[in-house]
Amino acid sequence: MTQPAETLANATTVGDAPAPVGWSPWRAVVGFGVVSLAADMVYEGARSITGPLLASLGATAVLVGLITGAGEAIALVLRVVFGPLADRSGRYWTLTFAGYTLTAVCVPALAITPFLAGVGLAVACLLILVERAGKAVRSPAKTALVAQAAGAVGLGRGFAVHKALDQAGAVAGPLLVAGVAAVAGTLWPAMAVLIVPGAAALLVLAWLRRKMPDPAVSESASPPVASATAQQAPRPRWRWRSAGYLPTAFWLFAITCGVATAGLVTFGIISYHLTSQHVLPVAVVPLVYAAAMAVAALAALGTGWLFDRHGGRVLLSLPILVAVVPALAFTNSAVVAIVGVLIWGAAVGVQDSTVKALVADLVSPTRRATAYGVFAAVQGAAAIAGGTLAGALYDQSLPALIAIIAALQLTALVLLTVTLRHHHHR
């Protein structure tokens, strides 16, 4: 469903934020990519040492799995609220700012948790969960805006470039954390320094907002043709039953990715294993995570390009990547475990970019934020179940964990095949 290249000033999709003449779709994509780059330095920097940080505060493997899984679930499930809210209210920018602000505040606040004695672990867990809630607040609105710009240049390429910039931050953040932690000899200063990229993300977002007028204002100022198109495709009313109007192919794909997500173990569990089993020194773990994020960027670019040429078939690789991760990442060999982490990064890259391109291809533009919210809710429910299961099985039986994840991914592969066939024949 790729549209001809056009400026956002002439875009007709409801919910978009058209920009002044001369502001090209690529500028919008890159602008949001830079915001994501800075924000990713914050939360991916923290994510790279979440396991060791919680362990240092007294957490067990089950608690690490529960909190990291619950965090991913919150980041996904709550989007079922904020996706429809964005489409109904048109407050795409307000929700985007609110979400990024929560991340910019909560992550640096983790620096105080080692000084809170007995309540440090509880406060750290709460901050991690609230930060993930910020992700839920902003993501549907932001992704709908990015999808508008990307639609004019190719959904696969647009999301891939955005993801590549996003992943640049996911590489820089862990490297910054690793450097500060190595110099300081402890983790809390590395959390504190992340306030700098957090502030930068908000400043760039404010600048971008000035270049792209409010959707409501833009629609009233649009040419007659654009207004007519908008009247033909009104914003959906904010009701839970609105999700029922999403196409069957979308629901099949959401279930498929939910099964895949349930099997994609969180890096919190992986990093817990790497440090508790002395596979890698704590200071090295953020570096390995940064390498995984670099692989994620390459995977996003590669699969995004292939998506625009060959469609959703490129996503058949996702369940295979997910199935391989635990068999490698949970070994006691540093080299093999690192390979597993890199494959984990590739799976994350595909899941966070090309998957979104297919969602945009499956639903109408006026329901994209709603679709992203519902889609994320399905993934979130799977994430908390998968995170808790992985944490429990890690302590009990690694072979059982590996076997169960392999079975889940075989199921996902079958469901994805059915989804693609349904979409092809619709």
Short mmCIF file of C-alpha atoms in Angstrom, two decimals:
data_model
loop_
_atom_site.label_atom_id
_atom_site.label_comp_id
_atom_site.label_asym_id
_atom_site.label_seq_id
_atom_site.Cartn_x
_atom_site.Cartn_y
_atom_site.Cartn_z
CA MET A 1 0.00 0.00 0.00
CA THR A 2 2.89 2.35 -0.65
CA GLN A 3 1.79 5.81 -1.69
CA PRO A 4 3.57 8.10 -4.16
CA ALA A 5 6.13 10.38 -2.55
CA GLU A 6 4.57 13.62 -1.39
CA THR A 7 5.16 16.31 1.20
CA LEU A 8 3.33 16.10 4.48
CA ALA A 9 1.70 19.37 3.58
CA ASN A 10 -0.33 17.49 0.97
CA ALA A 11 -0.91 14.32 2.97
CA THR A 12 -4.57 13.38 3.45
CA THR A 13 -4.48 10.80 6.19
CA VAL A 14 -6.54 11.73 9.23
CA GLY A 15 -4.47 11.97 12.37
CA ASP A 16 -1.37 13.05 10.52
CA ALA A 17 0.47 16.22 11.38
CA PRO A 18 1.07 17.88 8.00
CA ALA A 19 4.06 20.16 7.89
CA PRO A 20 4.87 23.39 6.11
CA VAL A 21 5.56 23.30 2.41
CA GLY A 22 9.03 21.92 1.76
CA TRP A 23 9.00 19.70 4.84
CA SER A 24 9.44 16.32 3.20
CA PRO A 25 8.25 12.95 4.53
CA TRP A 26 11.88 11.87 4.94
CA ARG A 27 12.57 14.86 7.19
CA ALA A 28 9.67 13.84 9.40
CA VAL A 29 10.84 10.23 9.53
CA VAL A 30 14.41 11.25 10.35
CA GLY A 31 13.22 13.85 12.87
CA PHE A 32 11.28 11.25 14.84
CA GLY A 33 14.23 8.92 14.42
CA VAL A 34 16.52 11.41 16.16
CA VAL A 35 14.04 11.75 19.03
CA SER A 36 13.95 7.97 19.33
CA LEU A 37 17.75 7.86 19.19
CA ALA A 38 18.08 10.13 22.22
CA ALA A 39 15.27 8.42 24.14
CA ASP A 40 16.72 5.00 23.37
CA MET A 41 20.01 6.08 24.90
CA VAL A 42 18.02 6.51 28.10
CA TYR A 43 15.86 3.42 28.39
CA GLU A 44 18.03 1.01 26.43
CA GLY A 45 21.02 2.15 28.47
CA ALA A 46 19.08 1.23 31.59
CA ARG A 47 17.70 -1.94 30.03
CA SER A 48 21.22 -3.19 29.36
CA ILE A 49 21.86 -3.50 33.11
CA THR A 50 18.35 -3.99 34.51
CA GLY A 51 19.13 -7.59 35.48
CA PRO A 52 22.41 -6.81 37.30
CA LEU A 53 20.89 -3.69 38.91
CA LEU A 54 17.92 -5.58 40.33
CA ALA A 55 20.20 -8.45 41.39
CA SER A 56 22.43 -6.00 43.27
CA LEU A 57 19.34 -4.82 45.13
CA GLY A 58 18.43 -8.38 46.14
CA ALA A 59 16.16 -9.60 43.32
CA THR A 60 15.87 -13.28 42.37
CA ALA A 61 15.68 -14.65 38.81
CA VAL A 62 11.91 -15.07 39.14
CA LEU A 63 11.49 -11.44 40.23
CA VAL A 64 13.72 -10.19 37.42
CA GLY A 65 11.69 -12.21 34.92
CA LEU A 66 8.41 -10.99 36.41
CA ILE A 67 9.38 -7.30 36.46
CA THR A 68 10.99 -7.22 33.02
CA GLY A 69 8.13 -9.26 31.57
CA ALA A 70 5.53 -7.10 33.34
CA GLY A 71 7.35 -4.00 32.12
CA GLU A 72 7.15 -5.14 28.51
CA ALA A 73 3.52 -6.11 29.07
CA ILE A 74 2.67 -2.66 30.44
CA ALA A 75 4.48 -1.03 27.52
CA LEU A 76 2.29 -3.06 25.18
CA VAL A 77 -1.06 -3.73 26.87
CA LEU A 78 -1.76 -0.12 27.86
CA ARG A 79 -1.50 0.88 24.21
CA VAL A 80 -4.99 -0.56 23.77
CA VAL A 81 -6.11 2.48 25.78
CA PHE A 82 -3.80 5.13 24.37
CA GLY A 83 -4.09 4.01 20.73
CA PRO A 84 -7.85 4.61 20.48
CA LEU A 85 -7.45 7.73 22.66
CA ALA A 86 -5.00 9.18 20.13
CA ASP A 87 -7.34 8.49 17.20
CA ARG A 88 -10.41 9.79 19.02
CA SER A 89 -8.92 12.93 20.56
CA GLY A 90 -6.34 13.81 17.93
CA ARG A 91 -3.86 14.60 20.72
CA TYR A 92 -0.99 12.79 19.08
CA TRP A 93 1.61 15.32 20.17
CA THR A 94 0.36 15.60 23.76
CA LEU A 95 0.53 11.85 24.26
CA THR A 96 3.93 11.67 22.59
CA PHE A 97 5.38 14.36 24.87
CA ALA A 98 3.86 12.80 27.99
CA GLY A 99 5.33 9.39 27.23
CA TYR A 100 8.82 10.66 26.52
CA THR A 101 8.76 12.77 29.70
CA LEU A 102 8.05 9.71 31.86
CA THR A 103 11.07 7.95 30.36
CA ALA A 104 13.32 11.00 30.78
CA VAL A 105 12.41 11.22 34.48
CA CYS A 106 12.10 7.62 35.66
CA VAL A 107 15.33 6.16 34.29
CA PRO A 108 17.75 8.69 35.84
CA ALA A 109 15.79 8.31 39.09
CA LEU A 110 17.03 4.71 39.28
CA ALA A 111 20.33 6.24 40.43
CA ILE A 112 18.90 6.84 43.90
CA THR A 113 17.68 3.28 44.50
CA PRO A 114 20.96 1.90 45.96
CA PHE A 115 20.70 4.53 48.71
CA LEU A 116 17.17 3.66 49.80
CA ALA A 117 18.10 0.66 51.96
CA GLY A 118 15.25 -1.83 52.28
CA VAL A 119 12.88 -0.06 49.89
CA GLY A 120 15.44 0.35 47.09
CA LEU A 121 14.36 -2.80 45.26
CA ALA A 122 10.67 -1.87 45.45
CA VAL A 123 11.32 1.66 44.18
CA ALA A 124 13.50 0.34 41.35
CA CYS A 125 10.77 -2.07 40.28
CA LEU A 126 8.18 0.73 40.37
CA LEU A 127 10.35 3.10 38.32
CA ILE A 128 10.97 0.40 35.71
CA LEU A 129 7.23 -0.24 35.40
CA VAL A 130 6.31 3.46 35.23
CA GLU A 131 8.96 4.07 32.56
CA ARG A 132 7.43 1.25 30.51
CA ALA A 133 4.01 2.86 30.97
CA GLY A 134 5.48 5.96 29.34
CA LYS A 135 6.33 3.82 26.33
CA ALA A 136 2.66 2.78 26.13
CA VAL A 137 1.46 6.37 26.36
CA ARG A 138 3.55 7.63 23.44
CA SER A 139 3.97 4.72 21.07
CA PRO A 140 0.60 4.48 19.24
CA ALA A 141 0.43 8.25 18.65
CA LYS A 142 4.06 8.52 17.60
CA THR A 143 3.90 5.44 15.38
CA ALA A 144 0.77 6.71 13.63
CA LEU A 145 2.58 9.96 12.82
CA VAL A 146 5.65 8.09 11.60
CA ALA A 147 3.46 5.74 9.53
CA GLN A 148 1.95 8.74 7.73
CA ALA A 149 5.36 10.00 6.66
CA ALA A 150 6.63 6.50 5.92
CA GLY A 151 3.61 5.78 3.71
CA ALA A 152 4.81 8.42 1.28
CA VAL A 153 8.30 6.90 0.93
CA GLY A 154 7.58 3.18 1.46
CA LEU A 155 6.38 1.73 4.75
CA GLY A 156 9.19 -0.79 4.92
CA ARG A 157 11.94 1.72 4.16
CA GLY A 158 10.43 4.45 6.33
CA PHE A 159 10.10 2.26 9.40
CA ALA A 160 13.51 0.73 8.73
CA VAL A 161 15.27 4.11 8.66
CA HIS A 162 13.41 5.23 11.78
CA LYS A 163 14.35 1.99 13.50
CA ALA A 164 17.99 2.29 12.42
CA LEU A 165 18.23 5.72 14.05
CA ASP A 166 16.38 4.36 17.06
CA GLN A 167 18.90 1.54 17.32
CA ALA A 168 21.81 3.94 17.05
CA GLY A 169 20.63 5.24 20.41
CA ALA A 170 20.20 1.69 21.64
CA VAL A 171 23.89 1.16 20.88
CA ALA A 172 25.13 4.49 22.26
CA GLY A 173 23.14 4.23 25.51
CA PRO A 174 24.63 0.92 26.69
CA LEU A 175 28.11 2.08 25.64
CA LEU A 176 27.67 5.23 27.71
CA VAL A 177 26.42 3.17 30.66
CA ALA A 178 29.32 0.73 30.34
CA GLY A 179 31.88 3.54 30.23
CA VAL A 180 30.49 5.42 33.21
CA ALA A 181 30.04 2.21 35.24
CA ALA A 182 33.60 1.14 34.47
CA VAL A 183 35.04 4.49 35.55
CA ALA A 184 32.84 4.81 38.65
CA GLY A 185 33.08 1.17 39.68
CA THR A 186 29.33 1.08 40.42
CA LEU A 187 26.04 1.30 38.49
CA TRP A 188 24.20 4.31 39.92
CA PRO A 189 26.28 7.07 38.22
CA ALA A 190 25.56 5.42 34.88
CA MET A 191 21.83 5.86 35.56
CA ALA A 192 22.25 9.48 36.64
CA VAL A 193 24.10 10.54 33.48
CA LEU A 194 21.16 9.38 31.33
CA ILE A 195 19.31 12.56 32.28
CA VAL A 196 21.31 14.31 29.51
CA PRO A 197 20.01 12.34 26.49
CA GLY A 198 16.55 12.35 28.12
CA ALA A 199 16.50 16.14 28.08
CA ALA A 200 17.85 16.16 24.52
CA ALA A 201 14.99 13.93 23.35
CA LEU A 202 12.41 16.36 24.71
CA LEU A 203 14.16 19.37 23.16
CA VAL A 204 14.35 17.78 19.70
CA LEU A 205 10.71 16.69 19.97
CA ALA A 206 9.72 20.27 20.82
CA TRP A 207 11.62 21.52 17.77
CA LEU A 208 9.96 18.90 15.57
CA ARG A 209 6.56 19.87 16.93
CA ARG A 210 7.12 23.48 15.87
CA LYS A 211 7.80 22.32 12.31
CA MET A 212 4.71 20.13 12.17
CA PRO A 213 1.40 21.89 13.01
CA ASP A 214 -1.33 20.34 15.13
CA PRO A 215 -3.49 17.84 13.18
CA ALA A 216 -6.72 19.66 13.98
CA VAL A 217 -5.30 22.97 12.72
CA SER A 218 -3.78 21.36 9.65
CA GLU A 219 -7.00 19.69 8.61
CA SER A 220 -8.86 23.00 8.68
CA ALA A 221 -6.10 24.55 6.57
CA SER A 222 -5.86 21.71 4.08
CA PRO A 223 -6.90 21.99 0.44
CA PRO A 224 -10.52 21.08 -0.42
CA VAL A 225 -9.48 17.67 -1.77
CA ALA A 226 -7.80 16.80 1.51
CA SER A 227 -10.87 17.94 3.48
CA ALA A 228 -13.13 15.80 1.35
CA THR A 229 -10.91 12.79 1.92
CA ALA A 230 -10.93 13.42 5.64
CA GLN A 231 -14.74 13.56 5.61
CA GLN A 232 -14.85 10.20 3.88
CA ALA A 233 -12.60 8.69 6.56
CA PRO A 234 -13.62 10.16 9.95
CA ARG A 235 -11.81 9.32 13.13
CA PRO A 236 -13.32 6.25 14.80
CA ARG A 237 -15.27 6.83 18.00
CA TRP A 238 -13.38 5.83 21.12
CA ARG A 239 -15.17 2.65 22.10
CA TRP A 240 -13.80 -0.74 22.98
CA ARG A 241 -15.94 -2.31 20.27
CA SER A 242 -14.02 -0.22 17.70
CA ALA A 243 -11.42 -3.00 17.71
CA GLY A 244 -14.05 -5.28 16.25
CA TYR A 245 -13.87 -3.36 12.98
CA LEU A 246 -10.24 -4.31 12.44
CA PRO A 247 -9.79 -6.89 9.65
CA THR A 248 -9.41 -10.62 10.21
CA ALA A 249 -5.88 -10.61 8.80
CA PHE A 250 -4.89 -8.10 11.46
CA TRP A 251 -6.20 -10.31 14.26
CA LEU A 252 -4.41 -13.36 12.87
CA PHE A 253 -1.19 -11.38 12.69
CA ALA A 254 -1.63 -10.01 16.23
CA ILE A 255 -2.06 -13.52 17.61
CA THR A 256 0.94 -14.72 15.62
CA CYS A 257 3.19 -12.00 17.01
CA GLY A 258 1.80 -12.60 20.49
CA VAL A 259 2.99 -16.20 20.34
CA ALA A 260 6.38 -15.05 19.02
CA THR A 261 6.66 -12.44 21.79
CA ALA A 262 5.91 -15.03 24.47
CA GLY A 263 8.99 -16.93 23.34
CA LEU A 264 11.35 -13.95 23.04
CA VAL A 265 13.04 -13.99 26.45
CA THR A 266 13.75 -10.57 27.93
CA PHE A 267 17.29 -9.28 28.13
CA GLY A 268 16.75 -8.93 31.86
CA ILE A 269 16.74 -12.73 32.19
CA ILE A 270 19.64 -13.09 29.74
CA SER A 271 21.79 -10.51 31.57
CA TYR A 272 20.88 -12.11 34.90
CA HIS A 273 22.22 -15.41 33.56
CA LEU A 274 25.38 -13.84 32.13
CA THR A 275 26.30 -12.22 35.45
CA SER A 276 24.98 -14.70 38.02
CA GLN A 277 26.70 -17.61 36.25
CA HIS A 278 29.85 -15.53 35.73
CA VAL A 279 29.69 -16.02 31.97
CA LEU A 280 30.64 -12.35 31.47
CA PRO A 281 31.77 -9.56 33.81
CA VAL A 282 29.05 -7.05 34.70
CA ALA A 283 30.89 -4.23 32.90
CA VAL A 284 30.91 -6.24 29.65
CA VAL A 285 27.16 -6.94 29.58
CA PRO A 286 26.18 -3.44 28.34
CA LEU A 287 28.75 -3.77 25.56
CA VAL A 288 27.21 -7.06 24.42
CA TYR A 289 23.78 -5.44 24.58
CA ALA A 290 25.03 -2.54 22.45
CA ALA A 291 26.28 -5.03 19.86
CA ALA A 292 22.86 -6.70 19.87
CA MET A 293 21.21 -3.34 19.23
CA ALA A 294 23.55 -2.74 16.29
CA VAL A 295 22.47 -6.09 14.87
CA ALA A 296 18.86 -5.07 15.47
CA ALA A 297 19.39 -1.95 13.36
CA LEU A 298 20.89 -3.98 10.50
CA ALA A 299 18.07 -6.52 10.73
CA ALA A 300 15.49 -3.72 10.61
CA LEU A 301 17.09 -2.14 7.54
CA GLY A 302 17.48 -5.46 5.74
CA THR A 303 14.00 -6.80 6.41
CA GLY A 304 12.44 -3.37 5.79
CA TRP A 305 13.98 -3.24 2.33
CA LEU A 306 12.90 -6.81 1.63
CA PHE A 307 9.38 -6.06 2.90
CA ASP A 308 8.89 -3.34 0.29
CA ARG A 309 10.07 -5.74 -2.44
CA HIS A 310 8.60 -9.05 -1.34
CA GLY A 311 5.96 -8.27 1.27
CA GLY A 312 5.29 -9.96 4.59
CA ARG A 313 7.03 -13.21 3.69
CA VAL A 314 10.23 -11.76 5.11
CA LEU A 315 8.68 -12.08 8.58
CA LEU A 316 8.80 -15.88 8.34
CA SER A 317 12.33 -15.51 9.69
CA LEU A 318 11.12 -14.10 13.03
CA PRO A 319 9.94 -17.33 14.74
CA ILE A 320 13.14 -19.08 13.68
CA LEU A 321 15.31 -16.38 15.23
CA VAL A 322 13.30 -16.41 18.47
CA ALA A 323 13.51 -20.21 18.78
CA VAL A 324 17.32 -20.22 18.53
CA VAL A 325 17.97 -17.62 21.25
CA PRO A 326 17.57 -19.60 24.52
CA ALA A 327 19.57 -22.59 23.29
CA LEU A 328 22.56 -20.29 22.79
CA ALA A 329 22.15 -17.39 25.22
CA PHE A 330 21.73 -19.60 28.30
CA THR A 331 24.93 -21.58 27.85
CA ASN A 332 28.01 -21.07 30.04
CA SER A 333 30.25 -20.43 27.05
CA ALA A 334 30.91 -16.72 26.60
CA VAL A 335 31.27 -16.97 22.81
CA VAL A 336 28.11 -19.05 22.31
CA ALA A 337 26.11 -16.86 24.70
CA ILE A 338 27.20 -13.72 22.84
CA VAL A 339 26.08 -15.26 19.54
CA GLY A 340 22.73 -15.96 21.18
CA VAL A 341 22.44 -12.35 22.31
CA LEU A 342 23.23 -11.11 18.79
CA ILE A 343 20.50 -13.34 17.35
CA TRP A 344 18.18 -12.01 20.05
CA GLY A 345 19.02 -8.51 18.79
CA ALA A 346 18.13 -9.48 15.22
CA ALA A 347 14.74 -10.79 16.40
CA VAL A 348 14.11 -7.54 18.31
CA GLY A 349 14.97 -5.51 15.22
CA VAL A 350 12.49 -7.37 13.03
CA GLN A 351 9.79 -7.31 15.69
CA ASP A 352 10.09 -3.57 16.34
CA SER A 353 10.20 -2.38 12.74
CA THR A 354 9.06 -4.61 9.88
CA VAL A 355 6.25 -6.05 11.99
CA LYS A 356 4.86 -2.50 12.32
CA ALA A 357 5.06 -2.03 8.57
CA LEU A 358 2.79 -5.03 8.00
CA VAL A 359 0.32 -3.76 10.61
CA ALA A 360 0.12 -0.45 8.72
CA ASP A 361 -0.46 -2.43 5.53
CA LEU A 362 -3.29 -4.47 7.08
CA VAL A 363 -5.51 -1.64 8.35
CA SER A 364 -6.85 1.67 7.08
CA PRO A 365 -4.85 4.81 7.93
CA THR A 366 -7.62 6.23 10.16
CA ARG A 367 -7.42 3.19 12.45
CA ARG A 368 -3.66 2.76 12.65
CA ALA A 369 -3.23 4.10 16.19
CA THR A 370 -6.12 1.90 17.35
CA ALA A 371 -4.62 -1.09 15.55
CA TYR A 372 -1.16 -0.46 17.03
CA GLY A 373 -2.74 -0.20 20.48
CA VAL A 374 -4.69 -3.46 20.17
CA PHE A 375 -1.73 -5.21 18.54
CA ALA A 376 0.55 -4.14 21.37
CA ALA A 377 -1.98 -5.30 23.97
CA VAL A 378 -1.89 -8.79 22.54
CA GLN A 379 1.90 -8.71 22.58
CA GLY A 380 1.88 -7.36 26.13
CA ALA A 381 -0.27 -10.14 27.50
CA ALA A 382 2.10 -12.59 25.85
CA ALA A 383 5.16 -10.74 27.20
CA ILE A 384 4.19 -10.96 30.85
CA ALA A 385 3.25 -14.63 30.47
CA GLY A 386 6.47 -15.38 28.61
CA GLY A 387 8.66 -13.39 31.00
CA THR A 388 7.22 -15.08 34.07
CA LEU A 389 7.46 -18.51 32.44
CA ALA A 390 11.07 -17.93 31.40
CA GLY A 391 12.05 -16.76 34.87
CA ALA A 392 10.42 -19.78 36.52
CA LEU A 393 11.77 -22.35 34.08
CA TYR A 394 15.25 -20.82 34.18
CA ASP A 395 15.50 -21.82 37.83
CA GLN A 396 13.92 -25.26 37.26
CA SER A 397 14.92 -26.66 33.87
CA LEU A 398 16.71 -24.99 30.98
CA PRO A 399 15.98 -27.91 28.59
CA ALA A 400 12.25 -27.49 29.31
CA LEU A 401 12.53 -23.75 28.67
CA ILE A 402 14.27 -24.32 25.33
CA ALA A 403 11.72 -26.98 24.26
CA ILE A 404 8.68 -24.90 25.17
CA ILE A 405 9.96 -21.85 23.32
CA ALA A 406 10.71 -23.99 20.24
CA ALA A 407 7.13 -25.32 20.31
CA LEU A 408 5.71 -21.81 20.60
CA GLN A 409 7.72 -20.62 17.61
CA LEU A 410 6.61 -23.56 15.48
CA THR A 411 3.04 -22.52 16.27
CA ALA A 412 3.86 -18.91 15.35
CA LEU A 413 5.34 -20.01 12.04
CA VAL A 414 2.18 -21.90 11.11
CA LEU A 415 -0.05 -18.97 12.13
CA LEU A 416 2.06 -16.50 10.17
CA THR A 417 1.79 -18.64 7.04
CA VAL A 418 -2.01 -18.66 7.40
CA THR A 419 -2.04 -14.89 7.98
CA LEU A 420 -0.03 -14.13 4.87
CA ARG A 421 -2.24 -16.34 2.73
CA HIS A 422 -5.36 -14.68 4.09
CA HIS A 423 -3.93 -11.22 3.41
CA HIS A 424 -2.87 -12.22 -0.11
CA HIS A 425 -6.36 -13.43 -1.04
CA ARG A 426 -8.40 -10.70 0.61
#
